[in-house]
PDB file of C-alpha atoms in Angstrom:
ATOM      1  CA  MET O  40      -5.822 -39.531  68.378  1.00  0.00           C
ATOM      2  CA  ALA O  41      -8.616 -41.292  67.432  1.00  0.00           C
ATOM      3  CA  ARG O  42      -9.892 -41.129  63.793  1.00  0.00           C
ATOM      4  CA  ALA O  43     -12.440 -39.689  62.684  1.00  0.00           C
ATOM      5  CA  GLY O  44     -15.445 -41.221  62.906  1.00  0.00           C
ATOM      6  CA  LEU O  45     -14.026 -44.044  64.032  1.00  0.00           C
ATOM      7  CA  SER O  46     -15.815 -44.987  68.061  1.00  0.00           C
ATOM      8  CA  THR O  47     -15.924 -48.118  70.075  1.00  0.00           C
ATOM      9  CA  GLU O  48     -19.479 -48.678  69.396  1.00  0.00           C
ATOM     10  CA  ARG O  49     -19.276 -48.176  66.097  1.00  0.00           C
ATOM     11  CA  LEU O  50     -16.831 -51.034  66.272  1.00  0.00           C
ATOM     12  CA  VAL O  51     -18.204 -53.628  67.485  1.00  0.00           C
ATOM     13  CA  ARG O  52     -20.988 -53.269  65.431  1.00  0.00           C
ATOM     14  CA  ALA O  53     -18.750 -53.313  62.430  1.00  0.00           C
ATOM     15  CA  GLY O  54     -17.189 -56.469  64.149  1.00  0.00           C
ATOM     16  CA  ALA O  55     -20.519 -58.398  64.925  1.00  0.00           C
ATOM     17  CA  GLU O  56     -21.913 -57.556  61.218  1.00  0.00           C
ATOM     18  CA  LEU O  57     -18.444 -59.196  60.098  1.00  0.00           C
ATOM     19  CA  ALA O  58     -18.994 -62.118  62.530  1.00  0.00           C
ATOM     20  CA  ASP O  59     -22.384 -63.167  60.577  1.00  0.00           C
ATOM     21  CA  GLU O  60     -20.751 -62.558  57.273  1.00  0.00           C
ATOM     22  CA  VAL O  61     -17.398 -64.817  57.900  1.00  0.00           C
ATOM     23  CA  GLY O  62     -17.664 -66.612  61.899  1.00  0.00           C
ATOM     24  CA  PHE O  63     -17.213 -65.614  65.509  1.00  0.00           C
ATOM     25  CA  ASP O  64     -13.896 -67.229  64.888  1.00  0.00           C
ATOM     26  CA  GLN O  65     -13.299 -65.578  62.195  1.00  0.00           C
ATOM     27  CA  VAL O  66     -13.487 -61.654  63.345  1.00  0.00           C
ATOM     28  CA  THR O  67     -10.100 -59.897  63.860  1.00  0.00           C
ATOM     29  CA  VAL O  68      -8.910 -56.882  64.802  1.00  0.00           C
ATOM     30  CA  SER O  69      -7.228 -57.142  61.819  1.00  0.00           C
ATOM     31  CA  ALA O  70      -9.565 -57.975  59.598  1.00  0.00           C
ATOM     32  CA  LEU O  71     -11.715 -55.264  61.249  1.00  0.00           C
ATOM     33  CA  ALA O  72      -8.998 -52.261  60.122  1.00  0.00           C
ATOM     34  CA  ARG O  73      -9.229 -53.572  56.681  1.00  0.00           C
ATOM     35  CA  ARG O  74     -13.211 -53.101  56.845  1.00  0.00           C
ATOM     36  CA  PHE O  75     -12.202 -49.567  57.694  1.00  0.00           C
ATOM     37  CA  ASP O  76      -9.447 -48.794  55.876  1.00  0.00           C
ATOM     38  CA  VAL O  77      -7.283 -48.053  58.029  1.00  0.00           C
ATOM     39  CA  LYS O  78      -4.003 -49.079  59.894  1.00  0.00           C
ATOM     40  CA  VAL O  79      -4.712 -51.862  62.538  1.00  0.00           C
ATOM     41  CA  ALA O  80      -2.992 -49.799  65.299  1.00  0.00           C
ATOM     42  CA  SER O  81      -5.645 -47.004  65.028  1.00  0.00           C
ATOM     43  CA  LEU O  82      -7.857 -49.437  66.267  1.00  0.00           C
ATOM     44  CA  TYR O  83      -5.900 -50.146  69.676  1.00  0.00           C
ATOM     45  CA  SER O  84      -7.239 -46.806  71.047  1.00  0.00           C
ATOM     46  CA  HIS O  85     -10.626 -48.532  70.497  1.00  0.00           C
ATOM     47  CA  VAL O  86      -9.938 -52.172  71.900  1.00  0.00           C
ATOM     48  CA  LYS O  87      -6.592 -53.630  73.364  1.00  0.00           C
ATOM     49  CA  SER O  88      -7.271 -56.964  71.304  1.00  0.00           C
ATOM     50  CA  SER O  89      -9.059 -59.035  69.803  1.00  0.00           C
ATOM     51  CA  GLN O  90     -10.554 -61.451  72.596  1.00  0.00           C
ATOM     52  CA  ASP O  91     -11.241 -58.146  73.599  1.00  0.00           C
ATOM     53  CA  LEU O  92     -13.323 -57.094  70.460  1.00  0.00           C
ATOM     54  CA  LYS O  93     -15.294 -61.271  70.535  1.00  0.00           C
ATOM     55  CA  THR O  94     -15.690 -59.763  74.464  1.00  0.00           C
ATOM     56  CA  ARG O  95     -17.142 -56.671  73.532  1.00  0.00           C
ATOM     57  CA  ILE O  96     -19.472 -58.053  70.493  1.00  0.00           C
ATOM     58  CA  ALA O  97     -20.631 -60.871  73.086  1.00  0.00           C
ATOM     59  CA  LEU O  98     -21.718 -58.819  75.289  1.00  0.00           C
ATOM     60  CA  LEU O  99     -23.967 -56.218  72.751  1.00  0.00           C
ATOM     61  CA  ALA O 100     -25.465 -59.728  70.987  1.00  0.00           C
ATOM     62  CA  LEU O 101     -26.764 -60.678  74.953  1.00  0.00           C
ATOM     63  CA  GLU O 102     -27.707 -56.953  75.147  1.00  0.00           C
ATOM     64  CA  GLU O 103     -30.110 -57.150  71.780  1.00  0.00           C
ATOM     65  CA  LEU O 104     -31.353 -60.566  73.203  1.00  0.00           C
ATOM     66  CA  ALA O 105     -32.328 -59.814  76.849  1.00  0.00           C
ATOM     67  CA  ASP O 106     -33.985 -56.308  75.801  1.00  0.00           C
ATOM     68  CA  PRO O 107     -37.091 -58.193  73.735  1.00  0.00           C
ATOM     69  CA  SER O 108     -36.757 -60.641  75.503  1.00  0.00           C
ATOM     70  CA  GLY O 109     -37.851 -58.856  78.735  1.00  0.00           C
ATOM     71  CA  GLN O 110     -40.493 -56.967  76.990  1.00  0.00           C
ATOM     72  CA  ARG O 111     -42.088 -60.670  76.038  1.00  0.00           C
ATOM     73  CA  VAL O 112     -42.043 -61.703  79.459  1.00  0.00           C
ATOM     74  CA  GLY O 113     -43.237 -58.266  80.767  1.00  0.00           C
ATOM     75  CA  GLY O 114     -45.187 -57.259  78.381  1.00  0.00           C
ATOM     76  CA  PRO O 115     -46.485 -53.581  78.231  1.00  0.00           C
ATOM     77  CA  VAL O 116     -46.804 -51.284  81.091  1.00  0.00           C
ATOM     78  CA  GLY O 117     -50.621 -51.576  82.419  1.00  0.00           C
ATOM     79  CA  GLU O 118     -51.431 -54.520  81.457  1.00  0.00           C
TER      80      GLU O 118
END
């Protein structure tokens, strides 16, 4: 059973924050486990590996970049 309060989305967002603080190359499942004060094995029910975590962080960044630019290009509905 997954630890209460941990979800893939929460871990990915925390991973993104960690990347901002220490650099993307330093993001690992171990570093994230330390941040949540849990065992590394607890996170493997949410992410497959450090590479999976980094892929999810990159996809989150792309989603965040795409959203505001889509609003600027298209403008408000009706314009």
